[in-house]
Coordinates of N, CA and C and ligand atoms in Angstrom, one line a residue:
X792 N 5.8 1.9 -24.8 CA 5.9 0.7 -24.1 C 5.6 0.9 -22.6
X793 N 4.8 0.0 -22.0 CA 4.5 0.1 -20.6 C 5.7 -0.3 -19.7
X794 N 6.0 0.5 -18.8 CA 7.2 0.2 -17.9 C 6.7 -0.6 -16.7
X795 N 7.7 -1.3 -16.2 CA 7.4 -2.1 -14.9 C 7.6 -1.1 -13.8
X796 N 6.6 -1.3 -12.9 CA 6.7 -0.5 -11.6 C 7.5 -1.4 -10.6
X797 N 7.2 -2.7 -10.7 CA 7.9 -3.7 -9.8 C 8.4 -4.8 -10.7
X798 N 9.6 -5.2 -10.5 CA 10.2 -6.4 -11.2 C 11.0 -7.2 -10.2
X799 N 10.6 -8.4 -10.0 CA 11.3 -9.3 -9.1 C 11.7 -10.6 -9.8
X800 N 13.0 -10.9 -9.6 CA 13.4 -12.2 -10.2 C 14.4 -12.9 -9.2
X801 N 14.2 -14.2 -9.1 CA 15.1 -15.1 -8.3 C 15.3 -14.6 -6.9
X802 N 14.1 -14.2 -6.3 CA 14.1 -13.7 -4.9 C 14.1 -14.9 -4.0
X803 N 15.0 -14.8 -3.0 CA 14.9 -15.8 -1.9 C 15.0 -15.0 -0.6
X804 N 14.2 -15.3 0.3 CA 14.2 -14.6 1.6 C 13.9 -15.5 2.8
X805 N 14.8 -15.4 3.8 CA 14.6 -16.0 5.1 C 14.7 -14.9 6.1
X806 N 14.0 -14.9 7.2 CA 14.3 -14.0 8.3 C 15.6 -14.3 9.0
X807 N 16.4 -13.3 9.3 CA 17.7 -13.6 9.9 C 17.7 -14.5 11.1
X808 N 16.7 -14.5 11.9 CA 16.7 -15.3 13.1 C 16.2 -16.7 12.9
X809 N 15.9 -17.1 11.7 CA 15.4 -18.5 11.4 C 16.1 -19.0 10.1
X810 N 16.1 -20.3 9.9 CA 16.7 -20.8 8.7 C 15.7 -21.0 7.6
X811 N 14.4 -20.9 8.0 CA 13.3 -21.3 7.1 C 13.2 -20.3 5.9
X812 N 13.1 -20.9 4.7 CA 12.9 -20.1 3.5 C 11.5 -19.7 3.5
X813 N 11.2 -18.4 3.6 CA 9.8 -17.9 3.6 C 9.3 -17.6 2.2
X814 N 10.2 -17.0 1.4 CA 9.8 -16.7 0.0 C 10.9 -17.1 -1.0
X815 N 10.4 -17.7 -2.1 CA 11.2 -18.0 -3.2 C 10.4 -17.7 -4.5
X816 N 10.7 -16.6 -5.1 CA 9.9 -16.2 -6.2 C 10.8 -16.0 -7.5
X817 N 10.4 -16.8 -8.5 CA 11.2 -16.8 -9.7 C 11.0 -15.5 -10.5
X818 N 9.8 -15.1 -10.6 CA 9.5 -13.9 -11.4 C 8.2 -13.3 -11.0
X819 N 8.2 -12.0 -10.9 CA 7.0 -11.2 -10.6 C 7.1 -9.8 -11.3
X820 N 6.2 -9.5 -12.2 CA 6.2 -8.2 -12.8 C 4.9 -7.5 -12.6
X821 N 5.0 -6.2 -12.2 CA 3.8 -5.4 -12.1 C 4.0 -4.1 -12.9
X822 N 3.2 -3.8 -13.8 CA 3.4 -2.7 -14.7 C 2.9 -1.4 -14.0
X823 N 3.4 -0.3 -14.5 CA 3.0 1.0 -14.0 C 1.5 1.2 -14.2
X824 N 0.8 1.6 -13.1 CA -0.6 1.9 -13.2 C -1.5 0.7 -13.2
X825 N -0.9 -0.5 -12.9 CA -1.7 -1.7 -12.9 C -2.3 -1.8 -11.5
X826 N -3.5 -2.4 -11.4 CA -4.0 -2.7 -10.0 C -4.1 -4.3 -9.9
X827 N -3.4 -4.7 -8.8 CA -3.2 -6.1 -8.6 C -3.9 -6.6 -7.3
X828 N -4.5 -7.7 -7.4 CA -5.0 -8.3 -6.1 C -4.1 -9.5 -5.8
X829 N -3.4 -9.3 -4.7 CA -2.4 -10.3 -4.2 C -3.1 -11.1 -3.0
X830 N -3.3 -12.4 -3.2 CA -4.0 -13.0 -2.1 C -3.3 -14.3 -1.7
X831 N -3.7 -14.9 -0.6 CA -3.2 -16.1 -0.1 C -3.5 -16.2 1.3
X832 N -3.7 -17.5 1.8 CA -4.0 -17.6 3.2 C -2.9 -17.1 4.1
X833 N -3.3 -16.9 5.4 CA -2.4 -16.4 6.4 C -1.1 -17.2 6.4
X834 N 0.0 -16.6 6.7 CA 1.2 -17.3 6.8 C 2.0 -17.6 5.5
X835 N 1.4 -17.2 4.4 CA 2.1 -17.5 3.1 C 3.1 -16.4 2.6
X836 N 3.3 -15.4 3.5 CA 4.4 -14.5 3.2 C 3.9 -13.2 2.5
X837 N 2.6 -12.9 2.6 CA 2.1 -11.6 2.0 C 2.8 -10.4 2.6
X838 N 2.7 -10.3 3.9 CA 3.3 -9.1 4.6 C 4.8 -9.1 4.3
X839 N 5.5 -10.3 4.3 CA 6.9 -10.3 4.1 C 7.2 -9.7 2.7
X840 N 6.5 -10.1 1.7 CA 6.7 -9.6 0.4 C 6.5 -8.1 0.3
X841 N 5.4 -7.6 0.9 CA 5.2 -6.2 0.9 C 6.3 -5.4 1.6
X842 N 6.8 -6.0 2.7 CA 7.9 -5.3 3.4 C 9.2 -5.3 2.6
X843 N 9.3 -6.3 1.8 CA 10.5 -6.4 0.9 C 10.4 -5.3 -0.2
X844 N 9.2 -5.3 -0.8 CA 9.0 -4.3 -1.9 C 9.1 -2.9 -1.4
X845 N 8.6 -2.7 -0.1 CA 8.7 -1.3 0.4 C 10.1 -1.0 1.0
X846 N 11.0 -1.9 0.9 CA 12.4 -1.7 1.3 C 12.6 -1.7 2.8
X847 N 11.6 -2.3 3.5 CA 11.8 -2.3 5.0 C 12.7 -3.5 5.3
X848 N 12.4 -4.7 4.7 CA 13.2 -5.9 4.9 C 14.3 -5.9 3.9
X849 N 15.5 -6.3 4.3 CA 16.7 -6.3 3.4 C 16.8 -7.7 2.8
X850 N 17.0 -7.7 1.5 CA 17.1 -9.0 0.7 C 18.5 -9.1 0.2
X851 N 19.1 -10.3 0.4 CA 20.5 -10.5 -0.1 C 20.5 -11.3 -1.4
X852 N 19.4 -12.0 -1.7 CA 19.5 -12.8 -3.0 C 18.3 -12.5 -3.9
X853 N 18.7 -12.0 -5.1 CA 17.7 -11.8 -6.1 C 17.7 -10.3 -6.6
X854 N 16.8 -10.1 -7.6 CA 16.6 -8.7 -8.1 C 15.3 -8.2 -7.6
X855 N 15.2 -7.1 -7.0 CA 13.9 -6.5 -6.7 C 14.0 -5.0 -7.1
X856 N 13.4 -4.8 -8.3 CA 13.4 -3.5 -8.9 C 12.1 -2.8 -8.5
X857 N 12.2 -1.6 -7.9 CA 11.1 -0.8 -7.6 C 11.3 0.5 -8.3
X858 N 10.4 0.9 -9.2 CA 10.6 2.1 -10.0 C 12.0 2.2 -10.6
X859 N 12.5 1.1 -11.1 CA 13.8 1.1 -11.8 C 15.0 1.0 -10.9
X860 N 14.8 1.0 -9.6 CA 15.9 0.9 -8.7 C 16.0 -0.5 -8.1
X861 N 17.2 -1.1 -8.1 CA 17.3 -2.5 -7.5 C 17.6 -2.4 -6.0
X862 N 16.6 -2.8 -5.2 CA 16.7 -2.6 -3.8 C 17.9 -3.2 -3.1
X863 N 18.4 -4.5 -3.5 CA 19.5 -5.0 -2.8 C 20.8 -4.2 -3.0
X864 N 20.8 -3.3 -4.0 CA 22.0 -2.4 -4.2 C 21.9 -1.1 -3.4
X865 N 20.8 -0.9 -2.8 CA 20.6 0.4 -2.1 C 20.9 0.3 -0.6
X866 N 21.3 1.4 0.0 CA 21.5 1.4 1.5 C 20.1 1.5 2.1
X867 N 20.1 1.2 3.4 CA 18.8 1.3 4.2 C 18.2 2.7 4.0
X868 N 19.1 3.7 4.1 CA 18.6 5.1 4.0 C 18.1 5.4 2.6
X869 N 18.7 4.9 1.5 CA 18.3 5.1 0.2 C 16.9 4.4 0.0
X870 N 16.7 3.2 0.6 CA 15.5 2.6 0.5 C 14.4 3.3 1.2
X871 N 14.7 3.9 2.4 CA 13.8 4.7 3.1 C 13.3 5.9 2.3
X872 N 14.2 6.5 1.6 CA 13.9 7.7 0.8 C 12.9 7.3 -0.4
X873 N 13.3 6.2 -1.0 CA 12.5 5.7 -2.1 C 11.1 5.4 -1.7
X874 N 11.0 4.8 -0.5 CA 9.6 4.5 0.0 C 8.9 5.8 0.4
X875 N 9.6 6.7 1.1 CA 8.9 7.9 1.6 C 8.4 8.8 0.5
X876 N 9.2 8.8 -0.6 CA 8.8 9.6 -1.7 C 7.8 9.0 -2.7
X877 N 7.8 7.7 -2.7 CA 7.0 7.0 -3.8 C 5.9 6.0 -3.4
X878 N 5.9 5.6 -2.2 CA 5.0 4.6 -1.8 C 4.1 5.0 -0.7
X879 N 2.8 4.8 -0.9 CA 1.8 5.1 0.1 C 1.3 3.8 0.6
X880 N 1.2 3.6 2.0 CA 0.8 2.4 2.6 C -0.5 2.5 3.3
X881 N -1.4 1.6 3.1 CA -2.6 1.5 3.9 C -2.6 0.2 4.6
X882 N -2.8 0.3 5.9 CA -2.7 -0.9 6.8 C -4.0 -1.4 7.3
X883 N -4.1 -2.6 7.8 CA -5.3 -3.0 8.5 C -5.6 -2.2 9.7
X884 N -4.5 -1.9 10.4 CA -4.7 -1.0 11.6 C -4.3 0.4 11.1
X885 N -5.2 1.4 11.4 CA -5.1 2.6 10.7 C -3.9 3.5 11.1
X886 N -3.4 3.3 12.3 CA -2.3 4.1 12.8 C -2.5 5.6 12.7
X887 N -3.7 6.1 13.0 CA -3.9 7.5 12.9 C -3.4 8.2 14.2
X888 N -3.0 9.4 14.1 CA -2.5 10.1 15.3 C -3.7 10.7 16.0
X889 N -4.0 10.3 17.3 CA -5.3 10.7 17.9 C -5.4 12.2 18.2
X890 N -4.3 12.9 18.4 CA -4.5 14.3 18.8 C -4.4 15.2 17.6
X891 N -4.4 14.7 16.4 CA -4.4 15.5 15.2 C -5.8 15.3 14.5
X892 N -6.3 16.4 13.9 CA -7.5 16.3 13.2 C -7.3 15.6 11.8
X893 N -8.4 15.4 11.1 CA -8.4 14.6 9.9 C -7.3 15.1 8.9
X894 N -7.4 16.4 8.7 CA -6.5 17.0 7.6 C -5.1 16.9 8.1
X895 N -4.8 17.1 9.3 CA -3.4 17.0 9.8 C -2.9 15.6 9.7
X896 N -3.8 14.6 9.9 CA -3.3 13.2 9.8 C -3.0 12.9 8.3
X897 N -3.9 13.5 7.4 CA -3.7 13.2 6.0 C -2.3 13.8 5.5
X898 N -2.0 15.0 6.1 CA -0.8 15.7 5.6 C 0.5 15.2 6.1
X899 N 0.4 14.3 7.1 CA 1.7 13.8 7.7 C 2.8 13.4 6.7
X900 N 2.4 12.5 5.8 CA 3.5 12.0 4.9 C 4.2 13.1 4.1
X901 N 3.5 14.2 3.7 CA 4.2 15.2 3.0 C 4.9 16.2 3.9
X902 N 4.6 16.2 5.2 CA 5.3 17.0 6.1 C 6.7 16.3 6.3
X903 N 6.7 15.0 6.4 CA 7.9 14.2 6.6 C 8.7 14.1 5.4
X904 N 8.1 13.9 4.2 CA 8.8 13.8 2.9 C 8.4 14.9 2.0
X905 N 9.1 16.0 2.1 CA 8.7 17.1 1.2 C 8.7 16.8 -0.3
X906 N 9.6 15.8 -0.6 CA 9.7 15.5 -2.1 C 8.5 14.8 -2.6
X907 N 7.8 14.1 -1.6 CA 6.6 13.3 -2.0 C 5.6 14.3 -2.7
X908 N 5.5 15.5 -2.1 CA 4.5 16.4 -2.6 C 4.9 17.1 -3.9
X909 N 6.2 17.1 -4.2 CA 6.6 17.8 -5.4 C 6.1 19.2 -5.5
X910 N 5.6 19.6 -6.6 CA 5.1 20.9 -6.8 C 3.7 21.1 -6.5
X911 N 3.0 20.1 -6.0 CA 1.5 20.3 -5.9 C 1.2 21.0 -4.6
X912 N 0.0 21.6 -4.6 CA -0.5 22.3 -3.4 C -1.1 21.2 -2.5
X913 N -0.4 20.7 -1.6 CA -0.9 19.5 -0.9 C -2.0 19.8 0.1
X914 N -2.1 21.1 0.6 CA -3.2 21.4 1.4 C -4.5 21.3 0.6
X915 N -4.4 21.8 -0.6 CA -5.6 21.8 -1.5 C -5.9 20.3 -1.8
X916 N -4.9 19.5 -2.1 CA -5.1 18.1 -2.4 C -5.8 17.4 -1.2
X917 N -5.3 17.7 0.0 CA -5.9 17.1 1.2 C -7.4 17.4 1.2
X918 N -7.8 18.7 0.9 CA -9.2 19.1 0.9 C -10.0 18.3 -0.1
X919 N -9.3 18.1 -1.3 CA -10.0 17.4 -2.4 C -10.2 15.9 -1.9
X920 N -9.2 15.3 -1.3 CA -9.3 13.9 -0.9 C -10.4 13.8 0.2
X921 N -10.4 14.8 1.1 CA -11.4 14.8 2.1 C -12.8 14.8 1.5
X922 N -13.0 15.6 0.4 CA -14.3 15.7 -0.2 C -14.6 14.4 -1.0
X923 N -13.6 13.9 -1.8 CA -13.9 12.7 -2.6 C -14.1 11.5 -1.7
X924 N -13.5 11.5 -0.5 CA -13.7 10.3 0.3 C -14.9 10.5 1.3
X925 N -15.7 11.5 1.0 CA -16.9 11.8 1.8 C -16.7 12.1 3.2
X926 N -15.7 12.9 3.5 CA -15.3 13.2 4.9 C -15.5 14.7 5.2
X927 N -16.0 15.5 4.2 CA -16.0 17.0 4.4 C -16.6 17.4 5.7
X928 N -17.7 16.8 6.0 CA -18.4 17.3 7.2 C -17.7 17.0 8.5
X929 N -16.7 16.2 8.4 CA -16.0 15.8 9.7 C -14.6 16.4 9.7
X930 N -14.2 17.2 8.7 CA -12.8 17.6 8.5 C -12.1 18.1 9.8
X931 N -12.8 18.8 10.6 CA -12.1 19.4 11.8 C -12.3 18.6 13.1
X932 N -12.9 17.4 12.9 CA -13.1 16.6 14.1 C -11.8 15.8 14.4
X933 N -11.8 15.4 15.7 CA -10.7 14.5 16.1 C -10.9 13.1 15.4
X934 N -9.8 12.5 15.0 CA -10.0 11.2 14.3 C -10.6 10.1 15.2
X935 N -10.4 10.3 16.5 CA -11.0 9.3 17.4 C -12.5 9.4 17.5
X936 N -13.1 10.5 17.0 CA -14.6 10.6 17.0 C -15.2 10.0 15.8
X937 N -14.4 9.5 14.9 CA -14.9 8.9 13.6 C -15.2 7.4 13.7
X938 N -16.1 7.0 12.9 CA -16.4 5.5 12.8 C -15.2 4.8 12.2
X939 N -15.2 3.5 12.4 CA -14.1 2.7 11.8 C -14.0 2.9 10.3
X940 N -15.1 2.9 9.6 CA -15.1 3.0 8.2 C -14.5 4.4 7.8
X941 N -14.9 5.4 8.5 CA -14.4 6.8 8.2 C -12.9 6.9 8.5
X942 N -12.5 6.2 9.6 CA -11.0 6.2 10.0 C -10.2 5.6 8.9
X943 N -10.7 4.5 8.3 CA -10.0 3.8 7.2 C -9.9 4.7 6.0
X944 N -10.9 5.5 5.8 CA -10.9 6.4 4.6 C -9.8 7.5 4.8
X945 N -9.7 8.0 6.1 CA -8.6 8.9 6.4 C -7.3 8.3 6.1
X946 N -7.1 7.1 6.5 CA -5.8 6.4 6.3 C -5.6 6.2 4.8
X947 N -6.6 6.0 4.0 CA -6.4 5.9 2.6 C -6.0 7.3 2.0
X948 N -6.6 8.3 2.5 CA -6.3 9.7 2.0 C -4.8 10.0 2.4
X949 N -4.4 9.6 3.5 CA -3.0 9.8 4.0 C -2.0 9.0 3.1
X950 N -2.4 7.9 2.6 CA -1.6 7.1 1.6 C -1.5 7.8 0.3
X951 N -2.7 8.5 -0.1 CA -2.8 9.0 -1.5 C -2.2 10.4 -1.6
X952 N -2.0 11.1 -0.5 CA -1.5 12.5 -0.6 C -0.1 12.6 -1.2
X953 N 0.0 13.6 -2.1 CA 1.3 13.7 -2.7 C 1.5 12.9 -3.9
X954 N 0.4 12.1 -4.3 CA 0.5 11.3 -5.5 C 1.6 10.3 -5.6
X955 N 1.8 9.4 -4.6 CA 2.8 8.4 -4.7 C 2.6 7.5 -5.9
X956 N 3.7 7.0 -6.5 CA 3.5 6.2 -7.7 C 2.9 4.8 -7.4
X957 N 3.2 4.4 -6.1 CA 2.7 3.0 -5.8 C 1.9 3.1 -4.5
X958 N 0.8 2.4 -4.5 CA 0.0 2.3 -3.2 C 0.0 0.8 -2.8
X959 N 0.4 0.5 -1.6 CA 0.4 -0.8 -1.1 C -0.7 -0.8 0.0
X960 N -1.7 -1.7 -0.2 CA -2.8 -1.8 0.8 C -2.7 -3.2 1.4
X961 N -2.4 -3.3 2.6 CA -2.2 -4.6 3.3 C -3.4 -4.9 4.2
X962 N -4.2 -5.8 3.7 CA -5.5 -6.2 4.3 C -6.3 -4.9 4.9
X963 N -6.5 -3.9 4.0 CA -7.1 -2.7 4.5 C -8.5 -2.8 5.0
X964 N -9.2 -3.9 4.5 CA -10.6 -4.0 4.8 C -10.9 -5.0 5.9
X965 N -9.9 -5.5 6.5 CA -10.1 -6.6 7.5 C -10.9 -6.2 8.7
X966 N -10.8 -4.9 9.1 CA -11.6 -4.5 10.3 C -12.9 -3.9 9.9
X967 N -13.3 -4.0 8.6 CA -14.5 -3.3 8.2 C -15.6 -4.3 7.9
X968 N -16.9 -3.9 8.2 CA -18.0 -4.8 7.8 C -18.2 -4.7 6.3
X969 N -19.2 -5.5 5.8 CA -19.4 -5.6 4.4 C -19.7 -4.3 3.7
X970 N -20.6 -3.5 4.4 CA -21.0 -2.2 3.8 C -19.8 -1.2 3.7
X971 N -19.0 -1.1 4.7 CA -17.9 -0.3 4.7 C -16.8 -0.8 3.8
X972 N -16.7 -2.1 3.7 CA -15.7 -2.6 2.7 C -16.0 -2.2 1.3
X973 N -17.3 -2.4 1.0 CA -17.7 -2.0 -0.4 C -17.5 -0.5 -0.7
X974 N -17.9 0.3 0.3 CA -17.7 1.7 0.2 C -16.2 2.1 0.0
X975 N -15.4 1.4 0.9 CA -13.9 1.7 0.8 C -13.4 1.3 -0.6
X976 N -13.7 0.1 -1.1 CA -13.2 -0.3 -2.4 C -13.6 0.6 -3.5
X977 N -14.9 1.1 -3.4 CA -15.3 2.0 -4.5 C -14.5 3.3 -4.5
X978 N -14.3 3.8 -3.3 CA -13.6 5.1 -3.2 C -12.1 4.9 -3.6
X979 N -11.5 3.9 -3.1 CA -10.1 3.6 -3.5 C -10.0 3.5 -5.0
X980 N -10.8 2.7 -5.6 CA -10.7 2.5 -7.0 C -11.1 3.7 -7.9
X981 N -12.0 4.5 -7.3 CA -12.4 5.8 -8.0 C -11.1 6.7 -8.0
X982 N -10.4 6.7 -6.9 CA -9.1 7.4 -6.9 C -8.1 6.8 -7.8
X983 N -8.0 5.5 -8.0 CA -7.1 4.9 -8.9 C -7.4 5.3 -10.3
X984 N -8.7 5.4 -10.7 CA -9.1 5.8 -12.0 C -8.6 7.2 -12.3
X985 N -8.6 8.0 -11.3 CA -8.1 9.4 -11.6 C -6.6 9.5 -11.6
X986 N -5.9 8.8 -10.7 CA -4.5 9.0 -10.5 C -3.6 7.9 -11.1
X987 N -4.2 6.7 -11.4 CA -3.5 5.6 -12.0 C -2.1 5.3 -11.4
X988 N -2.1 5.2 -10.1 CA -1.0 4.7 -9.4 C -0.9 3.2 -9.5
X989 N 0.2 2.6 -9.3 CA 0.3 1.1 -9.2 C -0.3 0.7 -7.9
X990 N -1.3 -0.2 -7.9 CA -2.0 -0.6 -6.7 C -1.7 -2.1 -6.4
X991 N -1.1 -2.3 -5.3 CA -0.9 -3.7 -4.8 C -1.8 -3.9 -3.6
X992 N -2.9 -4.6 -3.8 CA -3.9 -4.8 -2.8 C -3.9 -6.2 -2.3
X993 N -3.6 -6.3 -1.0 CA -3.4 -7.7 -0.4 C -4.5 -8.0 0.5
X994 N -5.0 -9.2 0.3 CA -6.1 -9.7 1.2 C -6.2 -11.2 1.2
X995 N -6.7 -11.8 2.2 CA -7.0 -13.2 2.2 C -8.4 -13.4 1.8
X996 N -9.2 -12.3 1.7 CA -10.6 -12.4 1.4 C -10.8 -12.4 -0.2
X997 N -11.0 -13.6 -0.7 CA -11.1 -13.8 -2.2 C -12.4 -13.1 -2.7
X998 N -13.3 -12.7 -1.9 CA -14.5 -12.0 -2.4 C -14.1 -10.7 -3.1
X999 N -13.0 -10.1 -2.7 CA -12.6 -8.8 -3.2 C -11.9 -8.9 -4.5
X1000 N -11.6 -10.1 -5.0 CA -11.1 -10.3 -6.3 C -11.8 -9.6 -7.4
X1001 N -13.1 -9.5 -7.3 CA -14.0 -9.0 -8.3 C -13.7 -7.6 -8.7
X1002 N -13.0 -6.9 -7.8 CA -12.7 -5.5 -8.1 C -11.4 -5.3 -9.0
X1003 N -10.7 -6.4 -9.3 CA -9.4 -6.4 -9.9 C -9.4 -7.2 -11.2
X1004 N -8.6 -6.7 -12.2 CA -8.5 -7.5 -13.4 C -7.4 -8.6 -13.3
X1005 N -6.4 -8.2 -12.5 CA -5.2 -9.2 -12.4 C -5.1 -9.7 -10.9
X1006 N -4.9 -10.9 -10.8 CA -4.8 -11.6 -9.5 C -3.5 -12.4 -9.4
X1007 N -2.8 -12.2 -8.3 CA -1.6 -13.0 -8.1 C -1.9 -13.8 -6.8
X1008 N -1.7 -15.2 -6.9 CA -1.8 -16.0 -5.8 C -0.4 -16.3 -5.2
X1009 N -0.2 -15.9 -3.9 CA 1.1 -16.0 -3.4 C 1.5 -17.5 -3.2
X1010 N 0.7 -18.4 -2.8 CA 1.1 -19.8 -2.8 C 1.6 -20.2 -4.2
X1011 N 0.9 -19.7 -5.2 CA 1.3 -20.2 -6.6 C 2.7 -19.7 -7.1
X1012 N 3.0 -18.4 -6.8 CA 4.2 -17.8 -7.3 C 5.4 -18.2 -6.3
X1013 N 5.1 -18.6 -5.1 CA 6.1 -18.9 -4.1 C 6.5 -20.3 -4.1
X1014 N 7.7 -20.6 -4.6 CA 8.0 -22.1 -4.9 C 8.9 -22.6 -3.8
X1015 N 8.7 -22.2 -2.6 CA 9.6 -22.7 -1.5 C 9.3 -24.1 -1.2
Ligands
ADP1389 P1 1.1 -13.5 5.7 O1 1.2 -12.0 5.6 O2 0.7 -14.1 4.4 O3 0.1 -13.9 6.8 P2 3.8 -13.4 6.8 O4 4.6 -12.7 5.7 O5 3.3 -12.6 7.9 O6 2.5 -14.1 6.1 O7 4.6 -14.6 7.3 C1 5.2 -15.6 6.5 C2 6.0 -16.6 7.3 O8 7.1 -15.8 7.9 C3 5.3 -17.2 8.5 O9 5.8 -18.5 8.6 C4 5.7 -16.4 9.7 O10 5.7 -17.1 10.8 C5 7.2 -16.0 9.3 N1 7.5 -14.7 9.9 C6 6.9 -13.5 9.8 N2 7.5 -12.5 10.4 C7 8.6 -13.0 10.9 C8 9.7 -12.5 11.7 N3 9.8 -11.3 12.1 N4 10.7 -13.4 12.1 C9 10.6 -14.7 11.8 N5 9.6 -15.3 11.0 C10 8.6 -14.4 10.6

């Protein structure tokens, strides 16, 4: 039987500083190893939902199971551990550390969360990722000397290191032109084919739907 990676029911969420209900989701299920395109116009709660699933935002109403653990029952620190060990994040803004080289940037998550790497040789995996993402010839350069497209590939490798079970990509192609977007999508999905992580890919750009079998529209599942 295929297990759920994410299971949400009866979720209601408002930011503590406002009364406005931002999310109300009756049911959302994402299976292990599934790749999902989550889309919706700006302001419909995409980032909010991702931050809830990643355990950054605290939810008081509803069930939010991530890898079998119900987030509302966990402390902030338990949620931080769950995220650090199991979730890789790719952002629109790359957040690379300018004074570290490519490989050092990629290795950061496993330096911080030793458990993320488990028993794998993460230095070797970083080299493999550098190679599969077409970055070998730049490996020892400063990240600030890379093009935008290359920097986003480093950010993807940093999310993939240590084989997290879930990858959350929040508008990762928004700063890229069409050619770099296509290249980024191909490389990300080639990695998904190999590693079969659960991929939640968020974008307002519906042209990217074509890369995914399953699509979730946030305005449709959000019944606020
Ligand atoms: P999207 O990612 O789809 O653009 P967001 O999740 O960023 O949407 O925002 C959804 C709604 O929540 C918006 O109305 C936004 O103004 C509101 N919102 C986002 N962040 C905060 C915050 N920190 N405090 C209060 N309201 C917020």
